[in-house]
Amino acid sequence: MYLTFRRNARGTTFVELLIGTTILALILGFVARWFFMQKEYQKRLTRISDIQNDFRRASWEMIQEVQMARTIIWPRINSDDSLRSDTKLVFKDFMGRIISYYHVPGTKEVRRCVIPNGPGDPVVNPAPIGRGIATMTFTATSPTNRVISYCMSTDGVFSLDAVYLMNAD
Amino acid sequence: MNRRALSFVEVIIAMGILAMCMLPVMTMFGSSGRAVLKSQNLAFAVGLAHRISQHLFDAPYEAIVEVPLPGNAIAGGPDDGFFNPLLNDKTTGAGALRITQAQLPELWMFLRKYDFRYSLIVNNVNFATGDQMKCVGIIITWKEGGKDLLYKLYTYVPDL
C-alpha cells in the first residue's frame, strides 16, 4: 500500500521567498545606485547649462554697449606694447558718459556704473549685468585700443570672446 | 487549481520585465546629458569664432593670412594675437599668461580635452582698384565622443 501525497502549490516556500527577495534587493540596489548617479549627473549638467546662460546674458549686455563705445579708457596696453588685463573695464560710451563694468568676486557678479565727469560718486546700476561669474577679466591687446577681449569662467566652464569698437573716435 | 498567491517563477519573470523596462529610461538620461555637453561646447566655439572675428577687424590687413586645416591648437598654441598670450595683470610683457599647462592649467585642460582648434580660410574680394576686402571663414573644430565637430563663421574685413 502506498500513500501518495499531492503537493499543495497554493503559495511560495520560505526558500523561494528568500531567493526572490535577494534577487529583488540586488536589482533594486543597482537601480538605486544608477538613479543617484544620474541625479548627480543631471545636477551637474543643469549647473553647466545655467552657467552658460549667465555667460550669454552678461556677454550680450556688454557687447551691445561696448561695441558702440567711443574709446576705451582702461585697460590699455602696457608701455612695452604687451597686453594688459584687469577685472574692470572703463570706457566712454557713444553719448560721452564714462561707464565701467567691474567684477565683484565676493558675489560673483559683474556690475555696471556710470562715473560722473566731475565731482560725485559713481552711480551703480541696481541690477548686476551678470550673475554667477566666478572670474572675469578684460584685456586690452591692441595699440589702436579698439578691441577688448574678455574671459569669464565659473566651475570649469569658460567663455572667451572679444568686442571691436565700431564707433571709436 | 486555487491560485491565491504568486509562484516563484511569476515573480522572477515580473522582475525581469521591470529590469527590461528600465533600460530605455536609462538610455534617455544618457542622451539628454550628451545634448547638454554638446551645447556647452558649441556655445564655447561660437564665442571663440566671434573673438577671432573681432580681432581680425583690428589686425593689419596684410597680416590676415590663411591658417589651413587642421588648424592651430588653442591650448599651447603659438602667439597669434587671438588667444595667446591671453592675460596679463602686470605692467610688462613678463607677466603675460599663455594657455599652457603651467600657466592656465584649468583652461588648458578643457581645451586639450576637446582639442579645440581654429583655422582661417581667406579669400580676397576686389571691387575696384583700392577697394578690396577679405572674406575670412573662421572654422573652430573640436572632438567630442570620438566625432570631429566644427563651427564656421564668415566675416568680411575691409582694407581701410
mmCIF file of C-alpha atoms in Angstrom:
data_model
loop_
_atom_site.group_PDB
_atom_site.id
_atom_site.type_symbol
_atom_site.label_atom_id
_atom_site.label_comp_id
_atom_site.label_asym_id
_atom_site.label_seq_id
_atom_site.Cartn_x
_atom_site.Cartn_y
_atom_site.Cartn_z
ATOM 1 C CA MET A 1 0.000 0.000 0.000
ATOM 2 C CA TYR A 2 1.413 3.185 -0.964
ATOM 3 C CA LEU A 3 0.386 6.564 0.148
ATOM 4 C CA THR A 4 0.574 9.296 -2.425
ATOM 5 C CA PHE A 5 0.877 12.830 -1.370
ATOM 6 C CA ARG A 6 -0.360 15.546 -3.630
ATOM 7 C CA ARG A 7 1.639 18.688 -3.129
ATOM 8 C CA ASN A 8 -0.369 21.807 -2.302
ATOM 9 C CA ALA A 9 1.025 24.520 -4.658
ATOM 10 C CA ARG A 10 -1.002 27.433 -3.380
ATOM 11 C CA GLY A 11 1.920 29.649 -2.128
ATOM 12 C CA THR A 12 5.674 30.045 -2.003
ATOM 13 C CA THR A 13 8.096 28.311 0.247
ATOM 14 C CA PHE A 14 10.345 30.208 2.582
ATOM 15 C CA VAL A 15 13.432 29.395 0.498
ATOM 16 C CA GLU A 16 11.767 30.661 -2.669
ATOM 17 C CA LEU A 17 10.762 33.833 -0.865
ATOM 18 C CA LEU A 18 14.313 34.315 0.370
ATOM 19 C CA ILE A 19 15.806 33.831 -3.077
ATOM 20 C CA GLY A 20 13.246 36.137 -4.665
ATOM 21 C CA THR A 21 13.852 38.824 -2.046
ATOM 22 C CA THR A 22 17.600 38.598 -2.549
ATOM 23 C CA ILE A 23 17.300 38.950 -6.302
ATOM 24 C CA LEU A 24 14.875 41.839 -5.911
ATOM 25 C CA ALA A 25 17.231 43.554 -3.450
ATOM 26 C CA LEU A 26 20.135 43.176 -5.899
ATOM 27 C CA ILE A 27 18.125 44.627 -8.759
ATOM 28 C CA LEU A 28 16.818 47.479 -6.613
ATOM 29 C CA GLY A 29 20.348 48.132 -5.384
ATOM 30 C CA PHE A 30 21.632 48.529 -8.939
ATOM 31 C CA VAL A 31 18.667 50.684 -9.911
ATOM 32 C CA ALA A 32 19.051 52.899 -6.832
ATOM 33 C CA ARG A 33 22.775 53.319 -7.421
ATOM 34 C CA TRP A 34 22.182 54.202 -11.068
ATOM 35 C CA PHE A 35 19.369 56.575 -10.099
ATOM 36 C CA PHE A 36 21.510 58.538 -7.651
ATOM 37 C CA MET A 37 24.419 58.657 -10.103
ATOM 38 C CA GLN A 38 22.111 60.023 -12.784
ATOM 39 C CA LYS A 39 20.681 62.528 -10.330
ATOM 40 C CA GLU A 40 24.174 63.879 -9.621
ATOM 41 C CA TYR A 41 24.995 63.866 -13.331
ATOM 42 C CA GLN A 42 21.808 65.771 -14.179
ATOM 43 C CA LYS A 43 22.519 68.261 -11.414
ATOM 44 C CA ARG A 44 25.959 68.898 -12.894
ATOM 45 C CA LEU A 45 24.547 69.328 -16.382
ATOM 46 C CA THR A 46 21.872 71.721 -15.155
ATOM 47 C CA ARG A 47 24.553 73.717 -13.394
ATOM 48 C CA ILE A 48 26.640 73.879 -16.584
ATOM 49 C CA SER A 49 23.607 74.977 -18.572
ATOM 50 C CA ASP A 50 22.780 77.678 -16.004
ATOM 51 C CA ILE A 51 26.363 78.940 -16.054
ATOM 52 C CA GLN A 52 26.281 79.185 -19.836
ATOM 53 C CA ASN A 53 23.050 81.149 -19.659
ATOM 54 C CA ASP A 54 24.697 83.521 -17.176
ATOM 55 C CA PHE A 55 27.650 83.979 -19.527
ATOM 56 C CA ARG A 56 25.386 84.580 -22.510
ATOM 57 C CA ARG A 57 23.326 87.189 -20.673
ATOM 58 C CA ALA A 58 26.387 89.063 -19.425
ATOM 59 C CA SER A 59 28.085 88.906 -22.856
ATOM 60 C CA TRP A 60 25.016 90.201 -24.619
ATOM 61 C CA GLU A 61 24.634 93.172 -22.290
ATOM 62 C CA MET A 62 28.291 94.150 -22.507
ATOM 63 C CA ILE A 63 28.740 93.668 -26.242
ATOM 64 C CA GLN A 64 25.717 95.816 -27.083
ATOM 65 C CA GLU A 65 27.126 98.777 -25.213
ATOM 66 C CA VAL A 66 30.885 98.379 -25.694
ATOM 67 C CA GLN A 67 30.792 97.915 -29.464
ATOM 68 C CA MET A 68 29.219 101.379 -29.797
ATOM 69 C CA ALA A 69 31.664 102.981 -27.340
ATOM 70 C CA ARG A 70 33.878 105.813 -28.470
ATOM 71 C CA THR A 71 37.032 104.937 -26.589
ATOM 72 C CA ILE A 72 38.435 102.516 -24.059
ATOM 73 C CA ILE A 73 39.904 104.307 -21.071
ATOM 74 C CA TRP A 74 41.027 101.246 -19.120
ATOM 75 C CA PRO A 75 42.659 98.726 -19.564
ATOM 76 C CA ARG A 76 45.210 99.943 -22.067
ATOM 77 C CA ILE A 77 48.228 98.076 -23.320
ATOM 78 C CA ASN A 78 51.474 98.396 -21.411
ATOM 79 C CA SER A 79 54.261 100.747 -22.415
ATOM 80 C CA ASP A 80 56.155 97.802 -23.932
ATOM 81 C CA ASP A 81 53.107 97.052 -26.148
ATOM 82 C CA SER A 82 52.268 93.916 -24.183
ATOM 83 C CA LEU A 83 48.654 93.181 -23.381
ATOM 84 C CA ARG A 84 47.118 94.323 -20.133
ATOM 85 C CA SER A 85 44.268 92.756 -18.193
ATOM 86 C CA ASP A 86 42.044 93.920 -15.392
ATOM 87 C CA THR A 87 38.811 92.943 -13.741
ATOM 88 C CA LYS A 88 37.294 96.290 -14.652
ATOM 89 C CA LEU A 89 36.610 97.971 -17.936
ATOM 90 C CA VAL A 90 36.203 101.739 -18.227
ATOM 91 C CA PHE A 91 35.079 103.337 -21.460
ATOM 92 C CA LYS A 92 33.374 106.377 -22.887
ATOM 93 C CA ASP A 93 30.064 105.425 -24.422
ATOM 94 C CA PHE A 94 28.580 106.903 -27.584
ATOM 95 C CA MET A 95 26.875 109.633 -25.539
ATOM 96 C CA GLY A 96 30.132 110.666 -23.902
ATOM 97 C CA ARG A 97 29.374 109.169 -20.495
ATOM 98 C CA ILE A 98 32.103 107.317 -18.617
ATOM 99 C CA ILE A 99 30.906 103.781 -17.959
ATOM 100 C CA SER A 100 32.584 100.996 -16.013
ATOM 101 C CA TYR A 101 31.958 97.291 -15.917
ATOM 102 C CA TYR A 102 33.610 95.647 -12.934
ATOM 103 C CA HIS A 103 33.684 92.193 -11.426
ATOM 104 C CA VAL A 104 32.783 91.629 -7.776
ATOM 105 C CA PRO A 105 34.397 88.315 -6.758
ATOM 106 C CA GLY A 106 32.545 88.014 -3.457
ATOM 107 C CA THR A 107 29.089 87.996 -5.026
ATOM 108 C CA LYS A 108 30.272 86.592 -8.398
ATOM 109 C CA GLU A 109 28.622 89.491 -10.186
ATOM 110 C CA VAL A 110 29.542 91.844 -12.984
ATOM 111 C CA ARG A 111 28.160 95.274 -12.303
ATOM 112 C CA ARG A 112 27.852 98.466 -14.283
ATOM 113 C CA CYS A 113 28.235 102.003 -13.046
ATOM 114 C CA VAL A 114 28.259 105.475 -14.550
ATOM 115 C CA ILE A 115 31.224 107.565 -13.406
ATOM 116 C CA PRO A 116 30.364 111.260 -13.252
ATOM 117 C CA ASN A 117 32.520 113.574 -15.313
ATOM 118 C CA GLY A 118 33.248 115.711 -12.289
ATOM 119 C CA PRO A 119 32.724 115.514 -8.536
ATOM 120 C CA GLY A 120 30.315 112.897 -7.248
ATOM 121 C CA ASP A 121 30.042 109.187 -6.633
ATOM 122 C CA PRO A 122 29.606 106.582 -9.358
ATOM 123 C CA VAL A 123 26.015 105.610 -9.955
ATOM 124 C CA VAL A 124 25.776 101.850 -9.821
ATOM 125 C CA ASN A 125 23.063 100.015 -11.750
ATOM 126 C CA PRO A 126 20.618 98.443 -9.298
ATOM 127 C CA ALA A 127 20.793 95.063 -11.008
ATOM 128 C CA PRO A 128 24.038 93.337 -11.948
ATOM 129 C CA ILE A 129 24.915 92.800 -15.612
ATOM 130 C CA GLY A 130 25.949 89.232 -14.906
ATOM 131 C CA ARG A 131 25.493 86.780 -12.067
ATOM 132 C CA GLY A 132 27.251 83.593 -11.074
ATOM 133 C CA ILE A 133 30.534 84.579 -12.759
ATOM 134 C CA ALA A 134 33.483 83.469 -10.642
ATOM 135 C CA THR A 135 36.215 85.214 -12.649
ATOM 136 C CA MET A 136 36.021 87.915 -15.282
ATOM 137 C CA THR A 137 38.940 89.625 -16.975
ATOM 138 C CA PHE A 138 39.014 92.360 -19.596
ATOM 139 C CA THR A 139 42.159 92.525 -21.709
ATOM 140 C CA ALA A 140 43.493 95.224 -23.980
ATOM 141 C CA THR A 141 45.595 93.681 -26.708
ATOM 142 C CA SER A 142 45.887 96.291 -29.392
ATOM 143 C CA PRO A 143 47.771 99.594 -29.687
ATOM 144 C CA THR A 144 44.745 101.004 -31.558
ATOM 145 C CA ASN A 145 42.696 100.418 -28.410
ATOM 146 C CA ARG A 146 39.721 99.274 -30.454
ATOM 147 C CA VAL A 147 39.423 95.665 -29.277
ATOM 148 C CA ILE A 148 38.666 94.424 -25.798
ATOM 149 C CA SER A 149 38.938 90.694 -25.135
ATOM 150 C CA TYR A 150 37.259 89.171 -22.162
ATOM 151 C CA CYS A 151 37.410 85.864 -20.394
ATOM 152 C CA MET A 152 34.783 84.513 -17.987
ATOM 153 C CA SER A 153 34.897 81.310 -16.003
ATOM 154 C CA THR A 154 32.869 79.504 -13.355
ATOM 155 C CA ASP A 155 33.349 75.939 -12.084
ATOM 156 C CA GLY A 156 35.330 74.754 -15.085
ATOM 157 C CA VAL A 157 33.042 76.401 -17.655
ATOM 158 C CA PHE A 158 34.721 79.067 -19.781
ATOM 159 C CA SER A 159 33.816 81.805 -22.202
ATOM 160 C CA LEU A 160 36.372 83.588 -24.368
ATOM 161 C CA ASP A 161 35.143 86.445 -26.517
ATOM 162 C CA ALA A 162 36.036 89.944 -27.671
ATOM 163 C CA VAL A 163 34.402 93.197 -28.758
ATOM 164 C CA TYR A 164 35.555 95.529 -31.523
ATOM 165 C CA LEU A 165 34.625 99.171 -31.130
ATOM 166 C CA MET A 166 32.778 100.088 -34.289
ATOM 167 C CA ASN A 167 32.215 103.663 -33.231
ATOM 168 C CA ALA A 168 35.675 104.543 -31.925
ATOM 169 C CA ASP A 169 36.993 108.094 -32.160
ATOM 170 C CA MET B 1 -6.416 24.980 -9.086
ATOM 171 C CA ASN B 2 -6.766 27.681 -6.435
ATOM 172 C CA ARG B 3 -4.316 30.456 -7.367
ATOM 173 C CA ARG B 4 -4.468 32.858 -4.462
ATOM 174 C CA ALA B 5 -0.706 33.599 -4.466
ATOM 175 C CA LEU B 6 2.137 34.200 -6.883
ATOM 176 C CA SER B 7 4.535 31.473 -7.752
ATOM 177 C CA PHE B 8 8.247 31.996 -7.679
ATOM 178 C CA VAL B 9 8.571 31.828 -11.439
ATOM 179 C CA GLU B 10 5.997 34.563 -11.891
ATOM 180 C CA VAL B 11 7.882 36.841 -9.506
ATOM 181 C CA ILE B 12 11.156 36.259 -11.365
ATOM 182 C CA ILE B 13 9.526 36.954 -14.717
ATOM 183 C CA ALA B 14 7.963 40.170 -13.375
ATOM 184 C CA MET B 15 11.332 41.389 -12.095
ATOM 185 C CA GLY B 16 12.923 40.593 -15.435
ATOM 186 C CA ILE B 17 10.291 42.633 -17.276
ATOM 187 C CA LEU B 18 10.796 45.512 -14.830
ATOM 188 C CA ALA B 19 14.551 45.481 -15.450
ATOM 189 C CA MET B 20 13.983 45.470 -19.226
ATOM 190 C CA CYS B 21 11.610 48.435 -18.978
ATOM 191 C CA MET B 22 14.221 50.430 -17.043
ATOM 192 C CA LEU B 23 16.726 50.153 -19.902
ATOM 193 C CA PRO B 24 15.141 52.741 -22.246
ATOM 194 C CA VAL B 25 14.746 55.157 -19.341
ATOM 195 C CA MET B 26 18.433 54.802 -18.513
ATOM 196 C CA THR B 27 19.467 55.486 -22.112
ATOM 197 C CA MET B 28 17.176 58.522 -22.213
ATOM 198 C CA PHE B 29 19.030 60.126 -19.317
ATOM 199 C CA GLY B 30 22.339 59.483 -21.025
ATOM 200 C CA SER B 31 21.327 61.091 -24.322
ATOM 201 C CA SER B 32 19.936 64.218 -22.639
ATOM 202 C CA GLY B 33 23.261 64.616 -20.847
ATOM 203 C CA ARG B 34 25.185 64.347 -24.092
ATOM 204 C CA ALA B 35 22.956 67.019 -25.635
ATOM 205 C CA VAL B 36 23.778 69.481 -22.842
ATOM 206 C CA LEU B 37 27.509 68.860 -23.185
ATOM 207 C CA LYS B 38 27.252 69.328 -26.939
ATOM 208 C CA SER B 39 25.512 72.679 -26.466
ATOM 209 C CA GLN B 40 28.189 73.709 -23.939
ATOM 210 C CA ASN B 41 30.965 73.088 -26.428
ATOM 211 C CA LEU B 42 29.048 74.670 -29.290
ATOM 212 C CA ALA B 43 28.393 77.829 -27.255
ATOM 213 C CA PHE B 44 32.087 77.963 -26.401
ATOM 214 C CA ALA B 45 33.041 77.513 -30.062
ATOM 215 C CA VAL B 46 30.695 80.342 -31.083
ATOM 216 C CA GLY B 47 32.433 82.623 -28.586
ATOM 217 C CA LEU B 48 35.855 81.630 -29.912
ATOM 218 C CA ALA B 49 34.863 82.343 -33.511
ATOM 219 C CA HIS B 50 33.366 85.695 -32.539
ATOM 220 C CA ARG B 51 36.540 86.572 -30.650
ATOM 221 C CA ILE B 52 38.671 85.847 -33.703
ATOM 222 C CA SER B 53 36.362 87.895 -35.933
ATOM 223 C CA GLN B 54 36.631 90.934 -33.645
ATOM 224 C CA HIS B 55 40.419 90.706 -33.580
ATOM 225 C CA LEU B 56 40.511 90.423 -37.370
ATOM 226 C CA PHE B 57 38.824 93.821 -37.697
ATOM 227 C CA ASP B 58 41.722 95.341 -35.821
ATOM 228 C CA ALA B 59 44.518 93.319 -37.401
ATOM 229 C CA PRO B 60 46.706 94.803 -40.167
ATOM 230 C CA TYR B 61 45.092 93.906 -43.483
ATOM 231 C CA GLU B 62 48.141 92.174 -44.896
ATOM 232 C CA ALA B 63 48.594 90.157 -41.719
ATOM 233 C CA ILE B 64 45.304 88.325 -42.240
ATOM 234 C CA VAL B 65 46.530 85.088 -43.752
ATOM 235 C CA GLU B 66 45.203 81.626 -44.156
ATOM 236 C CA VAL B 67 45.565 79.099 -41.365
ATOM 237 C CA PRO B 68 44.923 75.776 -43.071
ATOM 238 C CA LEU B 69 43.135 72.823 -41.508
ATOM 239 C CA PRO B 70 43.607 71.047 -39.140
ATOM 240 C CA GLY B 71 44.311 74.499 -37.712
ATOM 241 C CA ASN B 72 46.196 75.825 -34.730
ATOM 242 C CA ALA B 73 45.553 74.356 -31.339
ATOM 243 C CA ILE B 74 44.343 76.970 -28.909
ATOM 244 C CA ALA B 75 45.811 75.245 -25.859
ATOM 245 C CA GLY B 76 49.571 75.600 -26.015
ATOM 246 C CA GLY B 77 49.276 77.289 -29.398
ATOM 247 C CA PRO B 78 51.512 79.922 -30.941
ATOM 248 C CA ASP B 79 51.380 83.621 -30.071
ATOM 249 C CA ASP B 80 48.741 84.662 -32.554
ATOM 250 C CA GLY B 81 47.031 87.718 -31.127
ATOM 251 C CA PHE B 82 43.752 85.817 -30.845
ATOM 252 C CA PHE B 83 44.335 83.592 -27.838
ATOM 253 C CA ASN B 84 47.979 83.582 -26.819
ATOM 254 C CA PRO B 85 49.050 85.339 -24.707
ATOM 255 C CA LEU B 86 45.643 85.507 -23.022
ATOM 256 C CA LEU B 87 46.006 87.555 -19.845
ATOM 257 C CA ASN B 88 48.463 89.911 -18.181
ATOM 258 C CA ASP B 89 47.827 91.688 -14.913
ATOM 259 C CA LYS B 90 51.365 93.081 -14.747
ATOM 260 C CA THR B 91 52.788 96.217 -16.307
ATOM 261 C CA THR B 92 55.282 94.444 -18.565
ATOM 262 C CA GLY B 93 55.191 91.572 -21.007
ATOM 263 C CA ALA B 94 56.949 89.357 -18.471
ATOM 264 C CA GLY B 95 53.621 88.879 -16.701
ATOM 265 C CA ALA B 96 51.779 87.615 -19.771
ATOM 266 C CA LEU B 97 49.979 84.326 -19.269
ATOM 267 C CA ARG B 98 49.574 81.859 -22.073
ATOM 268 C CA ILE B 99 47.189 78.940 -22.298
ATOM 269 C CA THR B 100 49.655 76.320 -21.114
ATOM 270 C CA GLN B 101 49.503 73.605 -18.510
ATOM 271 C CA ALA B 102 51.820 75.584 -16.256
ATOM 272 C CA GLN B 103 50.186 78.986 -16.503
ATOM 273 C CA LEU B 104 46.456 78.400 -17.043
ATOM 274 C CA PRO B 105 46.002 74.711 -16.204
ATOM 275 C CA GLU B 106 42.218 74.558 -15.928
ATOM 276 C CA LEU B 107 41.568 76.278 -19.259
ATOM 277 C CA TRP B 108 44.388 74.319 -20.886
ATOM 278 C CA MET B 109 42.902 71.025 -19.709
ATOM 279 C CA PHE B 110 39.433 71.914 -21.009
ATOM 280 C CA LEU B 111 40.783 72.964 -24.410
ATOM 281 C CA ARG B 112 43.006 69.902 -24.683
ATOM 282 C CA LYS B 113 40.234 67.538 -23.604
ATOM 283 C CA TYR B 114 38.172 68.528 -26.642
ATOM 284 C CA ASP B 115 41.157 69.562 -28.801
ATOM 285 C CA PHE B 116 39.733 72.942 -29.767
ATOM 286 C CA ARG B 117 41.457 74.364 -32.851
ATOM 287 C CA TYR B 118 40.887 77.250 -35.213
ATOM 288 C CA SER B 119 41.655 77.696 -38.861
ATOM 289 C CA LEU B 120 41.093 80.556 -41.285
ATOM 290 C CA ILE B 121 40.074 80.439 -44.922
ATOM 291 C CA VAL B 122 40.882 83.745 -46.575
ATOM 292 C CA ASN B 123 39.523 84.901 -49.930
ATOM 293 C CA ASN B 124 40.297 88.301 -51.451
ATOM 294 C CA VAL B 125 37.381 90.211 -52.877
ATOM 295 C CA ASN B 126 38.238 93.124 -55.221
ATOM 296 C CA PHE B 127 35.502 95.577 -56.128
ATOM 297 C CA ALA B 128 37.753 98.139 -57.773
ATOM 298 C CA THR B 129 41.311 99.434 -57.512
ATOM 299 C CA GLY B 130 41.918 100.264 -53.880
ATOM 300 C CA ASP B 131 38.541 98.848 -52.860
ATOM 301 C CA GLN B 132 39.012 95.393 -51.604
ATOM 302 C CA MET B 133 38.161 93.227 -48.685
ATOM 303 C CA LYS B 134 38.947 89.790 -47.346
ATOM 304 C CA CYS B 135 36.266 87.207 -46.816
ATOM 305 C CA VAL B 136 37.502 85.180 -43.889
ATOM 306 C CA GLY B 137 35.966 81.864 -42.924
ATOM 307 C CA ILE B 138 36.703 81.144 -39.286
ATOM 308 C CA ILE B 139 36.460 77.446 -38.539
ATOM 309 C CA ILE B 140 36.502 76.170 -34.976
ATOM 310 C CA THR B 141 36.953 72.414 -34.697
ATOM 311 C CA TRP B 142 36.821 70.150 -31.698
ATOM 312 C CA LYS B 143 36.450 66.472 -30.866
ATOM 313 C CA GLU B 144 33.565 65.087 -28.888
ATOM 314 C CA GLY B 145 32.660 61.468 -28.283
ATOM 315 C CA GLY B 146 35.091 60.363 -30.956
ATOM 316 C CA LYS B 147 33.494 62.661 -33.562
ATOM 317 C CA ASP B 148 35.020 65.711 -35.220
ATOM 318 C CA LEU B 149 32.726 68.725 -34.913
ATOM 319 C CA LEU B 150 33.063 72.176 -36.370
ATOM 320 C CA TYR B 151 31.539 75.615 -36.269
ATOM 321 C CA LYS B 152 32.014 78.047 -39.128
ATOM 322 C CA LEU B 153 31.655 81.822 -39.128
ATOM 323 C CA TYR B 154 32.216 84.100 -42.109
ATOM 324 C CA THR B 155 33.341 87.671 -41.660
ATOM 325 C CA TYR B 156 34.326 90.404 -44.101
ATOM 326 C CA VAL B 157 37.298 92.589 -43.312
ATOM 327 C CA PRO B 158 37.664 95.722 -45.443
ATOM 328 C CA ASP B 159 41.004 97.250 -46.372
ATOM 329 C CA LEU B 160 40.679 100.648 -44.720
#
